[in-house]
């Protein structure tokens, strides 16, 4: 079929995770553990023009969905203007954003007006002390305000991403799941991935099946829901008679590589064909040489030939998640 991006395994790639910055205002222990971090210099970060040019080429070749991430996307200036520009690309059906929500109450209305289709908020705990322990900041109240602002701005359903960390927030599994009973939230439990420190991973990893069992022990058997095509890798359920949903993203204990439809573009213009592989292809290099659409497409297609059929069981990616774009 014409105008489709496919990789060497024949998988159709129609989803881009776009990291707009490697900077973040939090220091989550599993994501940006060190305070001594060297951020990418501003002039090495793709401009909005470079991003939009790349996305337009991809869209002509089957790109349908873009998720803005980082670092923290809301710390990049005028992020709503980027959303507006991406929304003008006709073929792109969905533009979404993943945020820690600390700045969301300021941005929610503007983001909604820019046409954003949905929002994912990262929230690992409801306890202010645990929040500070994980993120290094006493800002849980800002996140809760941010969630409220997203609801008020009509960015629903709000999807909440929770990484469950053994002996850090694992005692809160039931409480976090219970948020889906009275609210139209999708609470998605994500398995910790070995990105950055392998020691941390071994100490705090917990399987999604353990999390599911813990929820079922408290609330009864979860009801399985069907997924739509662009819904992503979460296995979705609900607590009986609840308003919201519960999802499990078992990146480590059960591979979904065969169905993978995504690639990543880092803030400094590297295409990363797989989150859990350290390899990348430099796109910025040719963007800065004024490459035309054909050359950009060629480079993207080359990156797709580098996409692994499946990642290792314990990949241990050296690059921090905040640099790759989660
Ligand atoms: N700052 C934004 C946020 O907090 O959502 C976007 C970037 S953050 C890297 C995106 C997601 O990646 C967050 O939900 C975070 O919890 C998740 N994440 C980061 N490191 C991870 C790891 N090692 N394993 C699993 N998820 C991780």
GROMACS .gro file of C-alpha atoms and ligand atoms in nm:
model
  353
    1UNK     CA    1   0.000   0.000   0.000
    2UNK     CA    2   0.122   0.352  -0.085
    3UNK     CA    3   0.195   0.626   0.168
    4UNK     CA    4   0.241   0.413   0.473
    5UNK     CA    5   0.541   0.404   0.699
    6UNK     CA    6   0.628   0.043   0.770
    7UNK     CA    7   0.931  -0.107   0.940
    8UNK     CA    8   1.133  -0.408   0.833
    9UNK     CA    9   0.894  -0.637   1.021
   10UNK     CA   10   0.599  -0.502   0.823
   11UNK     CA   11   0.456  -0.315   1.124
   12UNK     CA   12   0.267   0.000   1.025
   13UNK     CA   13   0.401   0.306   1.210
   14UNK     CA   14   0.130   0.569   1.258
   15UNK     CA   15   0.214   0.705   1.604
   16UNK     CA   16   0.489   0.947   1.708
   17UNK     CA   17   0.598   1.024   2.062
   18UNK     CA   18   0.745   1.370   2.034
   19UNK     CA   19   0.971   1.496   2.310
   20UNK     CA   20   0.964   1.876   2.303
   21UNK     CA   21   1.222   1.927   2.579
   22UNK     CA   22   1.449   1.720   2.801
   23UNK     CA   23   1.399   1.973   3.084
   24UNK     CA   24   1.168   1.895   3.370
   25UNK     CA   25   1.065   2.075   3.689
   26UNK     CA   26   1.052   1.745   3.884
   27UNK     CA   27   1.328   1.496   3.959
   28UNK     CA   28   1.148   1.162   3.973
   29UNK     CA   29   1.381   0.903   4.119
   30UNK     CA   30   1.316   0.655   3.835
   31UNK     CA   31   1.329   0.912   3.556
   32UNK     CA   32   1.579   1.196   3.621
   33UNK     CA   33   1.750   1.067   3.934
   34UNK     CA   34   2.052   1.300   3.941
   35UNK     CA   35   2.028   1.664   4.031
   36UNK     CA   36   2.362   1.718   3.850
   37UNK     CA   37   2.207   1.687   3.510
   38UNK     CA   38   2.334   1.849   3.193
   39UNK     CA   39   2.042   1.962   2.985
   40UNK     CA   40   2.064   1.978   2.608
   41UNK     CA   41   2.161   2.336   2.505
   42UNK     CA   42   1.870   2.535   2.361
   43UNK     CA   43   2.024   2.562   2.015
   44UNK     CA   44   2.040   2.182   1.992
   45UNK     CA   45   1.666   2.147   2.054
   46UNK     CA   46   1.443   2.122   1.747
   47UNK     CA   47   1.253   2.441   1.677
   48UNK     CA   48   0.876   2.432   1.634
   49UNK     CA   49   0.929   2.491   1.260
   50UNK     CA   50   1.160   2.189   1.235
   51UNK     CA   51   0.912   1.976   1.428
   52UNK     CA   52   0.615   2.078   1.216
   53UNK     CA   53   0.810   2.024   0.893
   54UNK     CA   54   0.898   1.671   1.004
   55UNK     CA   55   0.545   1.591   1.115
   56UNK     CA   56   0.399   1.714   0.787
   57UNK     CA   57   0.624   1.472   0.597
   58UNK     CA   58   0.529   1.187   0.829
   59UNK     CA   59   0.160   1.273   0.806
   60UNK     CA   60   0.168   1.241   0.427
   61UNK     CA   61   0.301   0.892   0.491
   62UNK     CA   62   0.053   0.763   0.741
   63UNK     CA   63   0.120   0.939   1.072
   64UNK     CA   64  -0.212   0.969   1.256
   65UNK     CA   65  -0.133   1.029   1.618
   66UNK     CA   66   0.119   1.250   1.800
   67UNK     CA   67   0.185   1.259   2.172
   68UNK     CA   68   0.381   1.551   2.314
   69UNK     CA   69   0.607   1.454   2.598
   70UNK     CA   70   0.945   1.535   2.751
   71UNK     CA   71   1.098   1.616   3.001
   72UNK     CA   72   0.799   1.821   3.099
   73UNK     CA   73   0.628   1.957   2.787
   74UNK     CA   74   0.459   2.240   2.979
   75UNK     CA   75   0.796   2.397   3.062
   76UNK     CA   76   0.856   2.462   2.690
   77UNK     CA   77   0.748   2.815   2.596
   78UNK     CA   78   0.423   2.851   2.400
   79UNK     CA   79   0.355   2.480   2.383
   80UNK     CA   80  -0.007   2.554   2.291
   81UNK     CA   81   0.117   2.724   1.972
   82UNK     CA   82   0.292   2.402   1.871
   83UNK     CA   83  -0.029   2.208   1.934
   84UNK     CA   84  -0.216   2.454   1.712
   85UNK     CA   85   0.035   2.407   1.428
   86UNK     CA   86   0.022   2.028   1.453
   87UNK     CA   87  -0.359   2.037   1.455
   88UNK     CA   88  -0.344   2.216   1.119
   89UNK     CA   89  -0.188   1.904   0.962
   90UNK     CA   90  -0.496   1.742   0.821
   91UNK     CA   91  -0.394   1.376   0.832
   92UNK     CA   92  -0.309   1.385   1.203
   93UNK     CA   93  -0.620   1.266   1.383
   94UNK     CA   94  -0.505   1.294   1.742
   95UNK     CA   95  -0.271   1.525   1.931
   96UNK     CA   96  -0.227   1.439   2.297
   97UNK     CA   97   0.010   1.540   2.575
   98UNK     CA   98   0.169   1.370   2.875
   99UNK     CA   99   0.241   1.600   3.168
  100UNK     CA  100   0.322   1.591   3.536
  101UNK     CA  101   0.043   1.852   3.569
  102UNK     CA  102   0.228   2.076   3.816
  103UNK     CA  103   0.182   2.369   3.574
  104UNK     CA  104  -0.144   2.251   3.425
  105UNK     CA  105  -0.381   2.483   3.609
  106UNK     CA  106  -0.207   2.772   3.427
  107UNK     CA  107  -0.212   2.599   3.088
  108UNK     CA  108  -0.535   2.395   3.080
  109UNK     CA  109  -0.765   2.648   2.910
  110UNK     CA  110  -0.507   2.753   2.652
  111UNK     CA  111  -0.427   2.392   2.574
  112UNK     CA  112  -0.792   2.306   2.533
  113UNK     CA  113  -0.839   2.602   2.298
  114UNK     CA  114  -0.535   2.492   2.095
  115UNK     CA  115  -0.728   2.178   2.006
  116UNK     CA  116  -0.549   1.918   2.215
  117UNK     CA  117  -0.746   1.594   2.199
  118UNK     CA  118  -0.652   1.438   2.529
  119UNK     CA  119  -0.424   1.461   2.826
  120UNK     CA  120  -0.231   1.203   3.026
  121UNK     CA  121  -0.125   1.303   3.374
  122UNK     CA  122   0.148   1.127   3.568
  123UNK     CA  123   0.057   1.071   3.931
  124UNK     CA  124   0.226   0.804   4.139
  125UNK     CA  125   0.092   0.883   4.483
  126UNK     CA  126  -0.177   1.065   4.679
  127UNK     CA  127   0.050   1.114   4.976
  128UNK     CA  128   0.241   1.447   4.988
  129UNK     CA  129   0.543   1.292   5.163
  130UNK     CA  130   0.569   1.008   4.914
  131UNK     CA  131   0.526   1.261   4.632
  132UNK     CA  132   0.821   1.458   4.763
  133UNK     CA  133   1.023   1.141   4.810
  134UNK     CA  134   0.964   1.037   4.447
  135UNK     CA  135   0.982   1.376   4.273
  136UNK     CA  136   1.204   1.583   4.503
  137UNK     CA  137   0.933   1.854   4.522
  138UNK     CA  138   0.647   1.926   4.761
  139UNK     CA  139   0.400   1.987   4.477
  140UNK     CA  140   0.129   1.723   4.499
  141UNK     CA  141  -0.132   1.994   4.559
  142UNK     CA  142  -0.038   2.159   4.225
  143UNK     CA  143  -0.089   1.828   4.045
  144UNK     CA  144  -0.431   1.777   4.207
  145UNK     CA  145  -0.525   2.133   4.105
  146UNK     CA  146  -0.400   2.054   3.755
  147UNK     CA  147  -0.623   1.747   3.734
  148UNK     CA  148  -0.918   1.956   3.843
  149UNK     CA  149  -0.836   2.220   3.578
  150UNK     CA  150  -0.819   1.952   3.307
  151UNK     CA  151  -1.166   1.832   3.411
  152UNK     CA  152  -1.303   2.185   3.415
  153UNK     CA  153  -1.153   2.261   3.074
  154UNK     CA  154  -1.332   1.952   2.941
  155UNK     CA  155  -1.018   1.750   2.869
  156UNK     CA  156  -1.190   1.428   2.954
  157UNK     CA  157  -1.146   1.148   3.017
  158UNK     CA  158  -0.833   1.238   3.209
  159UNK     CA  159  -0.585   0.953   3.186
  160UNK     CA  160  -0.366   0.910   3.490
  161UNK     CA  161  -0.038   0.721   3.456
  162UNK     CA  162   0.096   0.557   3.769
  163UNK     CA  163   0.426   0.376   3.795
  164UNK     CA  164   0.402   0.136   4.086
  165UNK     CA  165   0.728   0.112   4.278
  166UNK     CA  166   0.774  -0.167   4.527
  167UNK     CA  167   0.812  -0.032   4.882
  168UNK     CA  168   0.761   0.328   4.771
  169UNK     CA  169   0.398   0.364   4.660
  170UNK     CA  170   0.290  -0.003   4.641
  171UNK     CA  171   0.078   0.038   4.956
  172UNK     CA  172  -0.142   0.288   4.763
  173UNK     CA  173  -0.252   0.059   4.478
  174UNK     CA  174  -0.611   0.023   4.605
  175UNK     CA  175  -0.644   0.394   4.687
  176UNK     CA  176  -0.522   0.497   4.341
  177UNK     CA  177  -0.748   0.243   4.170
  178UNK     CA  178  -1.042   0.375   4.374
  179UNK     CA  179  -1.007   0.713   4.198
  180UNK     CA  180  -1.177   0.546   3.900
  181UNK     CA  181  -1.492   0.462   4.099
  182UNK     CA  182  -1.640   0.811   4.131
  183UNK     CA  183  -1.445   0.989   3.853
  184UNK     CA  184  -1.434   0.935   3.480
  185UNK     CA  185  -1.058   0.879   3.504
  186UNK     CA  186  -0.852   0.613   3.333
  187UNK     CA  187  -0.600   0.501   3.593
  188UNK     CA  188  -0.322   0.323   3.406
  189UNK     CA  189  -0.068   0.128   3.606
  190UNK     CA  190   0.266   0.113   3.427
  191UNK     CA  191   0.539  -0.136   3.504
  192UNK     CA  192   0.869   0.024   3.596
  193UNK     CA  193   1.117  -0.009   3.309
  194UNK     CA  194   1.495  -0.046   3.343
  195UNK     CA  195   1.582   0.288   3.191
  196UNK     CA  196   1.873   0.453   3.368
  197UNK     CA  197   1.963   0.253   3.679
  198UNK     CA  198   1.931  -0.125   3.672
  199UNK     CA  199   1.980  -0.136   4.052
  200UNK     CA  200   1.677   0.087   4.106
  201UNK     CA  201   1.476  -0.130   3.869
  202UNK     CA  202   1.567  -0.453   4.049
  203UNK     CA  203   1.484  -0.297   4.387
  204UNK     CA  204   1.148  -0.145   4.296
  205UNK     CA  205   1.001  -0.339   4.003
  206UNK     CA  206   0.654  -0.488   4.049
  207UNK     CA  207   0.448  -0.676   3.793
  208UNK     CA  208   0.121  -0.545   3.654
  209UNK     CA  209  -0.035  -0.882   3.741
  210UNK     CA  210   0.053  -0.823   4.108
  211UNK     CA  211  -0.112  -0.480   4.089
  212UNK     CA  212  -0.422  -0.630   3.925
  213UNK     CA  213  -0.447  -0.902   4.187
  214UNK     CA  214  -0.418  -0.644   4.466
  215UNK     CA  215  -0.705  -0.441   4.314
  216UNK     CA  216  -0.921  -0.749   4.262
  217UNK     CA  217  -0.866  -0.865   4.621
  218UNK     CA  218  -1.015  -0.537   4.735
  219UNK     CA  219  -1.280  -0.453   4.470
  220UNK     CA  220  -1.369  -0.790   4.314
  221UNK     CA  221  -1.296  -0.924   3.969
  222UNK     CA  222  -1.226  -0.647   3.714
  223UNK     CA  223  -1.441  -0.629   3.400
  224UNK     CA  224  -1.232  -0.655   3.078
  225UNK     CA  225  -1.298  -0.384   2.816
  226UNK     CA  226  -1.231  -0.389   2.444
  227UNK     CA  227  -0.961  -0.169   2.296
  228UNK     CA  228  -0.994   0.056   1.997
  229UNK     CA  229  -0.721   0.053   1.735
  230UNK     CA  230  -0.540   0.366   1.852
  231UNK     CA  231  -0.591   0.295   2.221
  232UNK     CA  232  -0.231   0.182   2.275
  233UNK     CA  233  -0.082  -0.100   2.471
  234UNK     CA  234  -0.287  -0.072   2.792
  235UNK     CA  235  -0.507  -0.369   2.878
  236UNK     CA  236  -0.824  -0.193   2.996
  237UNK     CA  237  -1.064  -0.300   3.272
  238UNK     CA  238  -1.306  -0.144   3.513
  239UNK     CA  239  -1.418  -0.197   3.866
  240UNK     CA  240  -1.782  -0.309   3.841
  241UNK     CA  241  -2.023  -0.009   3.840
  242UNK     CA  242  -1.745   0.246   3.841
  243UNK     CA  243  -1.741   0.563   3.627
  244UNK     CA  244  -1.380   0.532   3.513
  245UNK     CA  245  -1.145   0.263   3.389
  246UNK     CA  246  -0.830   0.089   3.498
  247UNK     CA  247  -0.546  -0.004   3.263
  248UNK     CA  248  -0.230  -0.207   3.289
  249UNK     CA  249   0.075  -0.142   3.076
  250UNK     CA  250   0.293  -0.448   3.123
  251UNK     CA  251   0.593  -0.330   2.923
  252UNK     CA  252   0.827  -0.571   3.100
  253UNK     CA  253   0.630  -0.886   3.181
  254UNK     CA  254   0.450  -0.924   2.851
  255UNK     CA  255   0.588  -0.777   2.531
  256UNK     CA  256   0.360  -0.594   2.293
  257UNK     CA  257   0.640  -0.540   2.040
  258UNK     CA  258   0.452  -0.732   1.767
  259UNK     CA  259   0.177  -0.467   1.773
  260UNK     CA  260   0.413  -0.170   1.815
  261UNK     CA  261   0.303   0.118   1.590
  262UNK     CA  262   0.524   0.395   1.729
  263UNK     CA  263   0.858   0.566   1.705
  264UNK     CA  264   1.002   0.851   1.907
  265UNK     CA  265   1.157   1.183   1.814
  266UNK     CA  266   1.375   1.329   2.088
  267UNK     CA  267   1.399   1.698   2.169
  268UNK     CA  268   1.740   1.714   1.998
  269UNK     CA  269   1.611   1.556   1.681
  270UNK     CA  270   1.703   1.191   1.715
  271UNK     CA  271   1.463   0.928   1.591
  272UNK     CA  272   1.449   0.644   1.840
  273UNK     CA  273   1.284   0.345   1.678
  274UNK     CA  274   1.237   0.165   2.014
  275UNK     CA  275   1.208   0.307   2.367
  276UNK     CA  276   1.398   0.013   2.509
  277UNK     CA  277   1.693   0.018   2.269
  278UNK     CA  278   1.970   0.278   2.292
  279UNK     CA  279   2.010   0.316   1.915
  280UNK     CA  280   1.894   0.627   1.726
  281UNK     CA  281   1.910   0.796   1.387
  282UNK     CA  282   2.000   1.166   1.365
  283UNK     CA  283   1.729   1.364   1.187
  284UNK     CA  284   1.835   1.709   1.307
  285UNK     CA  285   2.158   1.687   1.111
  286UNK     CA  286   1.971   1.688   0.781
  287UNK     CA  287   1.695   1.925   0.900
  288UNK     CA  288   1.967   2.182   0.972
  289UNK     CA  289   2.105   2.132   0.620
  290UNK     CA  290   1.768   2.233   0.481
  291UNK     CA  291   1.676   1.883   0.369
  292UNK     CA  292   1.372   1.861   0.142
  293UNK     CA  293   1.071   1.641   0.216
  294UNK     CA  294   1.214   1.351   0.017
  295UNK     CA  295   1.538   1.348   0.216
  296UNK     CA  296   1.352   1.375   0.546
  297UNK     CA  297   1.131   1.083   0.448
  298UNK     CA  298   1.432   0.879   0.343
  299UNK     CA  299   1.598   0.931   0.682
  300UNK     CA  300   1.278   0.836   0.866
  301UNK     CA  301   1.242   0.524   0.653
  302UNK     CA  302   1.601   0.434   0.726
  303UNK     CA  303   1.530   0.468   1.101
  304UNK     CA  304   1.240   0.227   1.059
  305UNK     CA  305   1.473  -0.037   0.914
  306UNK     CA  306   1.659  -0.013   1.247
  307UNK     CA  307   1.352  -0.088   1.460
  308UNK     CA  308   1.413  -0.411   1.652
  309UNK     CA  309   1.155  -0.688   1.614
  310UNK     CA  310   1.140  -0.705   1.995
  311UNK     CA  311   1.340  -0.553   2.277
  312UNK     CA  312   1.550  -0.756   2.521
  313UNK     CA  313   1.382  -0.891   2.832
  314UNK     CA  314   1.605  -0.678   3.056
  315UNK     CA  315   1.713  -0.404   2.817
  316UNK     CA  316   1.885  -0.161   3.058
  317UNK     CA  317   1.868   0.150   2.844
  318UNK     CA  318   2.143   0.394   2.947
  319UNK     CA  319   1.970   0.714   2.831
  320UNK     CA  320   1.740   0.872   3.089
  321UNK     CA  321   1.366   0.858   3.018
  322UNK     CA  322   1.341   1.237   3.034
  323UNK     CA  323   1.587   1.265   2.745
  324UNK     CA  324   1.418   1.002   2.529
  325UNK     CA  325   1.066   1.122   2.601
  326UNK     CA  326   0.841   0.886   2.796
  327LIG     N1  327   0.695   1.507   3.245
  327LIG     C1  328   0.588   1.436   3.183
  327LIG     C2  329   0.521   1.346   3.282
  327LIG     O1  330   0.559   1.344   3.399
  327LIG     O2  331   0.424   1.279   3.243
  327LIG     C3  332   0.622   1.359   3.058
  327LIG     C4  333   0.750   1.285   3.052
  327LIG     S1  334   0.760   1.144   3.160
  327LIG     C5  335   0.917   1.081   3.109
  327LIG     C6  336   0.641   1.036   3.088
  327LIG     C7  337   0.607   0.913   3.166
  327LIG     O3  338   0.717   0.827   3.172
  327LIG     C8  339   0.564   0.939   3.308
  327LIG     O4  340   0.435   0.883   3.327
  327LIG     C9  341   0.665   0.864   3.391
  327LIG     O5  342   0.609   0.811   3.506
  327LIG    C10  343   0.710   0.758   3.295
  327LIG     N2  344   0.839   0.701   3.326
  327LIG    C11  345   0.956   0.765   3.342
  327LIG     N3  346   1.056   0.678   3.370
  327LIG    C12  347   1.001   0.555   3.370
  327LIG    C13  348   1.051   0.424   3.393
  327LIG     N4  349   1.178   0.401   3.421
  327LIG     N5  350   0.963   0.321   3.384
  327LIG    C14  351   0.832   0.343   3.357
  327LIG     N6  352   0.780   0.463   3.335
  327LIG    C15  353   0.862   0.569   3.342
   0.00000   0.00000   0.00000
